[in-house]
XYZ file of N, CA, C and O in Angstrom:
508
model
N 19.567 -8.965 -1.124
C 18.354 -8.668 -1.850
C 18.687 -8.398 -3.316
O 18.051 -8.938 -4.190
N 19.639 -7.580 -3.643
C 20.028 -7.322 -5.021
C 18.962 -6.605 -5.815
O 17.867 -6.362 -5.336
N 19.318 -6.286 -7.044
C 18.348 -5.662 -7.927
C 18.451 -6.284 -9.305
O 19.511 -6.750 -9.707
N 17.319 -6.291 -9.990
C 17.232 -6.865 -11.325
C 16.636 -5.819 -12.257
O 15.614 -5.212 -11.955
N 17.274 -5.616 -13.397
C 16.758 -4.686 -14.389
C 15.628 -5.365 -15.152
O 15.768 -6.509 -15.589
N 14.518 -4.679 -15.293
C 13.355 -5.196 -16.015
C 13.305 -4.534 -17.390
O 13.382 -3.306 -17.496
N 13.173 -5.360 -18.412
C 13.076 -4.856 -19.791
C 11.881 -5.510 -20.477
O 11.711 -6.722 -20.401
N 11.089 -4.688 -21.140
C 9.985 -5.202 -21.945
C 10.132 -4.642 -23.356
O 9.946 -3.447 -23.568
N 10.482 -5.486 -24.323
C 10.691 -5.002 -25.690
C 9.417 -4.487 -26.354
O 9.482 -3.765 -27.338
N 8.245 -4.820 -25.798
C 6.979 -4.388 -26.384
C 6.444 -3.095 -25.790
O 5.378 -2.627 -26.196
N 7.150 -2.528 -24.809
C 6.782 -1.235 -24.241
C 7.761 -0.197 -24.760
O 8.823 -0.542 -25.277
N 7.408 1.064 -24.601
C 8.281 2.143 -25.071
C 9.661 2.004 -24.432
O 9.786 1.723 -23.242
N 10.681 2.203 -25.234
C 12.051 2.088 -24.752
C 12.474 3.391 -24.069
O 12.002 4.473 -24.419
N 13.372 3.310 -23.100
C 13.835 4.514 -22.405
C 14.423 5.532 -23.387
O 15.044 5.157 -24.384
N 14.208 6.809 -23.080
C 14.758 7.872 -23.923
C 15.963 8.526 -23.250
O 16.342 9.634 -23.598
N 16.532 7.814 -22.305
C 17.708 8.309 -21.590
C 18.387 7.161 -20.876
O 18.003 5.995 -21.029
N 19.372 7.475 -20.053
C 20.118 6.432 -19.336
C 19.391 5.953 -18.076
O 19.764 6.280 -16.960
N 18.304 5.217 -18.287
C 17.560 4.641 -17.168
C 16.913 3.343 -17.630
O 16.802 3.079 -18.821
N 16.498 2.539 -16.673
C 15.842 1.265 -16.962
C 14.334 1.454 -16.935
O 13.815 2.295 -16.204
N 13.624 0.641 -17.708
C 12.163 0.673 -17.664
C 11.666 0.355 -16.257
O 10.687 0.927 -15.796
N 12.329 -0.569 -15.619
C 11.934 -0.955 -14.280
C 13.075 -1.637 -13.558
O 14.023 -2.122 -14.173
N 12.958 -1.648 -12.245
C 13.922 -2.325 -11.376
C 13.135 -3.159 -10.379
O 12.200 -2.669 -9.744
N 13.528 -4.419 -10.263
C 12.942 -5.283 -9.241
C 13.959 -5.400 -8.118
O 15.111 -5.767 -8.348
N 13.535 -5.051 -6.923
C 14.387 -5.142 -5.734
C 13.578 -5.851 -4.659
O 12.588 -5.304 -4.157
N 13.976 -7.074 -4.357
C 13.196 -7.864 -3.413
C 11.810 -8.103 -3.993
O 11.675 -8.527 -5.131
N 10.790 -7.783 -3.220
C 9.413 -7.971 -3.665
C 8.827 -6.716 -4.309
O 7.643 -6.691 -4.627
N 9.636 -5.693 -4.473
C 9.158 -4.443 -5.054
C 9.598 -4.299 -6.502
O 10.703 -4.693 -6.872
N 8.738 -3.711 -7.303
C 9.052 -3.369 -8.683
C 8.830 -1.868 -8.834
O 7.733 -1.363 -8.551
N 9.872 -1.189 -9.243
C 9.823 0.255 -9.435
C 9.841 0.528 -10.934
O 10.839 0.264 -11.600
N 8.725 1.023 -11.465
C 8.632 1.329 -12.894
C 8.971 2.797 -13.084
O 8.405 3.672 -12.432
N 9.910 3.050 -13.992
C 10.321 4.424 -14.288
C 9.145 5.219 -14.835
O 8.146 4.650 -15.277
N 9.271 6.520 -14.836
C 8.235 7.383 -15.388
C 7.971 7.032 -16.834
O 8.845 7.170 -17.681
N 6.779 6.540 -17.092
C 6.390 6.158 -18.444
C 5.508 7.243 -19.044
O 4.756 7.905 -18.348
N 5.627 7.365 -20.354
C 4.859 8.343 -21.095
C 4.047 7.627 -22.162
O 4.206 6.429 -22.368
N 3.213 8.353 -22.851
C 2.381 7.783 -23.901
C 3.129 7.610 -25.207
O 2.665 8.033 -26.265
N 4.293 7.002 -25.129
C 5.109 6.771 -26.317
C 4.684 5.466 -26.978
O 4.621 4.420 -26.333
N 4.393 5.546 -28.253
C 4.060 4.371 -29.046
C 5.347 3.575 -29.275
O 6.289 4.093 -29.864
N 5.409 2.327 -28.810
C 6.641 1.544 -28.953
C 7.082 1.349 -30.403
O 8.271 1.237 -30.676
N 6.141 1.316 -31.336
C 6.506 1.075 -32.730
C 7.124 2.294 -33.405
O 7.989 2.155 -34.267
N 6.722 3.498 -32.992
C 7.252 4.710 -33.629
C 8.268 5.442 -32.765
O 9.059 6.227 -33.276
N 8.211 5.210 -31.450
C 9.085 5.933 -30.534
C 8.637 7.369 -30.305
O 9.372 8.165 -29.740
N 7.422 7.683 -30.713
C 6.886 9.043 -30.580
C 5.645 9.042 -29.694
O 4.958 8.022 -29.561
N 5.344 10.223 -29.130
C 4.124 10.367 -28.336
C 2.923 10.086 -29.230
O 2.820 10.613 -30.335
N 2.024 9.262 -28.724
C 0.825 8.899 -29.478
C -0.068 10.127 -29.642
O -0.147 10.963 -28.742
N -0.720 10.229 -30.768
C -1.641 11.341 -31.011
C -3.011 11.003 -30.448
O -3.337 9.850 -30.237
N -3.813 12.047 -30.211
C -5.184 11.814 -29.759
C -5.526 12.469 -28.443
O -6.612 12.253 -27.914
N -4.597 13.222 -27.862
C -4.913 13.939 -26.634
C -4.591 13.166 -25.371
O -4.018 12.071 -25.405
N -4.986 13.750 -24.252
C -4.600 13.224 -22.935
C -5.141 11.821 -22.691
O -4.472 11.001 -22.064
N -6.332 11.510 -23.181
C -6.875 10.172 -22.952
C -6.056 9.114 -23.689
O -5.727 8.075 -23.122
N -5.711 9.380 -24.932
C -4.889 8.439 -25.700
C -3.507 8.300 -25.076
O -2.972 7.190 -24.979
N -2.925 9.421 -24.643
C -1.599 9.366 -24.003
C -1.647 8.578 -22.704
O -0.759 7.787 -22.410
N -2.688 8.798 -21.910
C -2.814 8.080 -20.636
C -2.975 6.585 -20.890
O -2.336 5.761 -20.226
N -3.802 6.231 -21.863
C -4.014 4.822 -22.202
C -2.695 4.168 -22.626
O -2.355 3.074 -22.159
N -1.939 4.826 -23.505
C -0.666 4.262 -23.965
C 0.338 4.169 -22.824
O 1.098 3.205 -22.727
N 0.328 5.166 -21.949
C 1.206 5.141 -20.776
C 0.929 3.894 -19.950
O 1.856 3.177 -19.556
N -0.343 3.605 -19.708
C -0.684 2.418 -18.924
C -0.374 1.119 -19.660
O 0.001 0.126 -19.032
N -0.506 1.098 -20.965
C -0.138 -0.104 -21.707
C 1.363 -0.362 -21.568
O 1.789 -1.510 -21.424
N 2.164 0.704 -21.591
C 3.607 0.556 -21.392
C 3.907 0.053 -19.984
O 4.705 -0.869 -19.799
N 3.252 0.643 -18.996
C 3.456 0.218 -17.600
C 3.043 -1.239 -17.425
O 3.762 -2.038 -16.806
N 1.901 -1.597 -17.982
C 1.392 -2.961 -17.869
C 2.402 -3.972 -18.430
O 2.675 -5.006 -17.813
N 2.976 -3.673 -19.579
C 3.957 -4.573 -20.184
C 5.208 -4.731 -19.333
O 5.735 -5.841 -19.192
N 5.663 -3.641 -18.760
C 6.855 -3.689 -17.900
C 6.567 -4.518 -16.659
O 7.368 -5.375 -16.262
N 5.422 -4.292 -16.034
C 5.057 -5.069 -14.849
C 4.950 -6.555 -15.183
O 5.437 -7.407 -14.434
N 4.326 -6.873 -16.303
C 4.183 -8.278 -16.685
C 5.539 -8.927 -16.933
O 5.734 -10.092 -16.607
N 6.489 -8.168 -17.464
C 7.843 -8.695 -17.671
C 8.529 -9.018 -16.356
O 9.462 -9.811 -16.317
N 8.062 -8.403 -15.283
C 8.630 -8.636 -13.954
C 7.807 -9.641 -13.152
O 8.087 -9.882 -11.979
N 6.770 -10.206 -13.765
C 5.936 -11.171 -13.062
C 4.863 -10.536 -12.207
O 4.376 -11.151 -11.262
N 4.480 -9.314 -12.527
C 3.475 -8.598 -11.743
C 2.350 -8.130 -12.662
O 2.387 -8.346 -13.874
N 1.370 -7.474 -12.064
C 0.262 -6.918 -12.841
C -0.124 -5.567 -12.245
O 0.377 -5.173 -11.186
N -1.031 -4.895 -12.908
C -1.510 -3.612 -12.383
C -2.184 -3.776 -11.032
O -2.184 -2.849 -10.219
N -2.729 -4.954 -10.747
C -3.347 -5.202 -9.437
C -2.322 -5.176 -8.307
O -2.692 -5.046 -7.136
N -1.036 -5.308 -8.632
C 0.023 -5.314 -7.619
C 0.556 -3.917 -7.306
O 1.415 -3.759 -6.438
N 0.071 -2.896 -8.003
C 0.573 -1.530 -7.801
C 0.109 -1.004 -6.443
O -1.077 -1.055 -6.110
N 1.067 -0.502 -5.660
C 0.764 0.027 -4.331
C 0.905 1.551 -4.257
O 0.408 2.167 -3.314
N 1.587 2.152 -5.223
C 1.755 3.606 -5.227
C 1.964 4.089 -6.660
O 2.546 3.378 -7.484
N 1.475 5.290 -6.939
C 1.695 5.882 -8.254
C 1.885 7.383 -8.117
O 1.378 8.001 -7.181
N 2.621 7.931 -9.063
C 2.792 9.382 -9.164
C 2.458 9.765 -10.600
O 2.944 9.141 -11.545
N 1.615 10.772 -10.739
C 1.175 11.242 -12.043
C 1.649 12.678 -12.211
O 1.386 13.530 -11.352
N 2.322 12.929 -13.314
C 2.807 14.266 -13.640
C 2.095 14.704 -14.910
O 2.150 13.994 -15.922
N 1.428 15.848 -14.858
C 0.663 16.341 -16.003
C 1.088 17.767 -16.322
O 1.384 18.544 -15.411
N 1.056 18.111 -17.602
C 1.383 19.483 -17.976
C 0.163 20.394 -17.911
O 0.302 21.609 -18.004
N -1.030 19.811 -17.718
C -2.243 20.620 -17.636
C -3.264 19.925 -16.740
O -3.953 19.003 -17.178
N -3.376 20.394 -15.500
C -4.321 19.762 -14.579
C -5.777 20.003 -14.954
O -6.674 19.366 -14.410
N -6.036 20.871 -15.915
C -7.411 21.038 -16.414
C -7.875 19.778 -17.130
O -9.066 19.581 -17.339
N -6.936 18.896 -17.502
C -7.266 17.631 -18.148
C -7.341 16.477 -17.143
O -7.401 15.310 -17.533
N -7.365 16.827 -15.853
C -7.363 15.811 -14.792
C -8.526 14.830 -14.931
O -8.340 13.621 -14.807
N -9.733 15.334 -15.166
C -10.895 14.439 -15.233
C -10.761 13.418 -16.358
O -11.102 12.245 -16.173
N -10.249 13.858 -17.528
C -10.064 12.925 -18.637
C -9.014 11.869 -18.284
O -9.191 10.680 -18.546
N -7.897 12.317 -17.693
C -6.854 11.381 -17.264
C -7.418 10.419 -16.223
O -7.213 9.211 -16.292
N -8.143 10.946 -15.259
C -8.654 10.147 -14.157
C -9.616 9.065 -14.633
O -9.644 7.957 -14.087
N -10.394 9.358 -15.675
C -11.301 8.356 -16.221
C -10.547 7.161 -16.787
O -10.931 6.009 -16.573
N -9.457 7.416 -17.496
C -8.637 6.324 -18.042
C -7.894 5.627 -16.909
O -7.834 4.391 -16.861
N -7.330 6.391 -15.991
C -6.606 5.848 -14.832
C -7.491 4.826 -14.105
O -7.038 3.729 -13.765
N -8.748 5.195 -13.877
C -9.671 4.320 -13.135
C -9.932 3.009 -13.866
O -10.216 1.993 -13.228
N -9.820 2.995 -15.192
C -10.029 1.759 -15.944
C -8.859 0.795 -15.767
O -9.032 -0.415 -15.872
N -7.675 1.326 -15.512
C -6.485 0.483 -15.363
C -6.192 0.137 -13.904
O -5.673 -0.940 -13.632
N -6.459 1.050 -12.992
C -6.158 0.814 -11.571
C -7.448 0.944 -10.758
O -7.611 1.859 -9.961
N -8.366 0.014 -10.984
C -9.669 0.104 -10.324
C -9.860 -0.910 -9.210
O -10.755 -0.783 -8.409
N -9.033 -1.935 -9.136
C -9.165 -2.975 -8.128
C -8.289 -2.609 -6.933
O -7.077 -2.762 -6.986
N -8.898 -2.112 -5.862
C -8.146 -1.632 -4.699
C -7.057 -0.651 -5.152
O -5.867 -0.955 -5.066
N -7.445 0.516 -5.674
C -6.473 1.441 -6.259
C -5.364 1.817 -5.276
O -5.578 1.873 -4.062
N -4.174 2.070 -5.826
C -3.019 2.416 -4.988
C -3.098 3.850 -4.478
O -3.940 4.639 -4.936
N -2.182 4.170 -3.553
C -2.016 5.566 -3.188
C -1.519 6.321 -4.418
O -0.848 5.745 -5.272
N -1.875 7.607 -4.514
C -1.498 8.356 -5.713
C -1.191 9.802 -5.357
O -1.828 10.401 -4.504
N -0.208 10.337 -6.064
C 0.104 11.755 -6.036
C -0.008 12.254 -7.462
O 0.483 11.605 -8.385
N -0.668 13.391 -7.664
C -0.783 13.994 -8.994
C -0.348 15.443 -8.894
O -0.835 16.175 -8.031
N 0.565 15.839 -9.769
C 1.046 17.217 -9.774
C 1.124 17.742 -11.204
O 1.279 16.986 -12.149
N 1.018 19.055 -11.322
C 1.217 19.703 -12.608
C 2.669 20.139 -12.714
O 3.240 20.653 -11.758
N 3.236 19.916 -13.891
C 4.616 20.304 -14.175
C 4.620 21.177 -15.419
O 3.684 21.144 -16.220
N 5.681 21.955 -15.591
C 5.713 22.876 -16.731
C 6.024 22.170 -18.051
O 5.589 22.624 -19.109
N 6.755 21.073 -18.014
C 7.100 20.341 -19.243
C 7.543 18.934 -18.879
O 7.953 18.668 -17.754
N 7.453 18.040 -19.880
C 7.903 16.663 -19.732
C 8.750 16.293 -20.939
O 8.571 16.851 -22.024
N 9.649 15.323 -20.793
C 10.474 14.887 -21.923
C 9.628 14.398 -23.099
O 8.512 13.902 -22.912
N 10.173 14.513 -24.284
C 9.584 14.019 -25.527
C 8.292 14.737 -25.910
O 7.548 14.260 -26.755
N 7.996 15.856 -25.253
C 6.771 16.579 -25.562
C 5.524 15.930 -24.984
O 4.405 16.226 -25.390
N 5.716 15.034 -24.011
C 4.588 14.344 -23.381
C 3.746 15.320 -22.566
O 4.232 16.343 -22.088
N 2.485 14.959 -22.394
C 1.576 15.741 -21.555
C 1.307 15.040 -20.227
O 0.714 15.615 -19.335
N 1.749 13.767 -20.135
C 1.563 12.992 -18.908
C 2.725 12.020 -18.753
O 3.259 11.498 -19.741
N 3.112 11.806 -17.511
C 4.109 10.789 -17.165
C 3.643 10.150 -15.875
O 3.213 10.840 -14.954
N 3.706 8.827 -15.825
C 3.258 8.090 -14.642
C 4.345 7.115 -14.225
O 4.906 6.409 -15.056
N 4.621 7.090 -12.935
C 5.525 6.102 -12.372
C 4.763 5.304 -11.319
O 3.885 5.858 -10.651
N 5.053 4.013 -11.225
C 4.373 3.184 -10.243
C 5.373 2.315 -9.495
O 6.449 2.006 -9.987
N 4.939 1.902 -8.310
C 5.663 0.912 -7.515
C 4.689 -0.224 -7.251
O 3.541 0.013 -6.849
N 5.134 -1.443 -7.501
C 4.311 -2.619 -7.271
C 4.990 -3.498 -6.221
O 6.205 -3.457 -6.047
N 4.177 -4.307 -5.558
C 4.672 -5.246 -4.552
C 4.103 -6.625 -4.883
O 2.887 -6.778 -5.071
N 4.993 -7.613 -4.979
C 4.538 -8.979 -5.222
C 5.060 -9.884 -4.109
O 6.113 -9.637 -3.538
N 4.294 -10.920 -3.818
C 4.691 -11.855 -2.750
C 5.436 -13.027 -3.332
O 5.313 -13.367 -4.460
């Protein structure tokens, strides 16, 4: 089966020793993405909605580099530093993962790398 490292130069680059994504067989595992603007390397300004939107744009680019799309996502994990912002995050989430949405886990964490307020990881399956 093997594994293939997925790289998308138009999505935020890793801020540590990890790959943006790994393709193993028919599965694509996207690392925890944050609302990092690829052009500046910094968390995008504008609050949780802007961060969530940028996070999904990064995820979308990584999936497309692997030959997949957001419609192929079967599972997601959302990490937030403030669950009081859940409704705002959820509104943006629903715009990106609205076609047969995947299973999801959402948890509050005390902090995230780079000063992010949200981090999302997804697993996709392609035939």
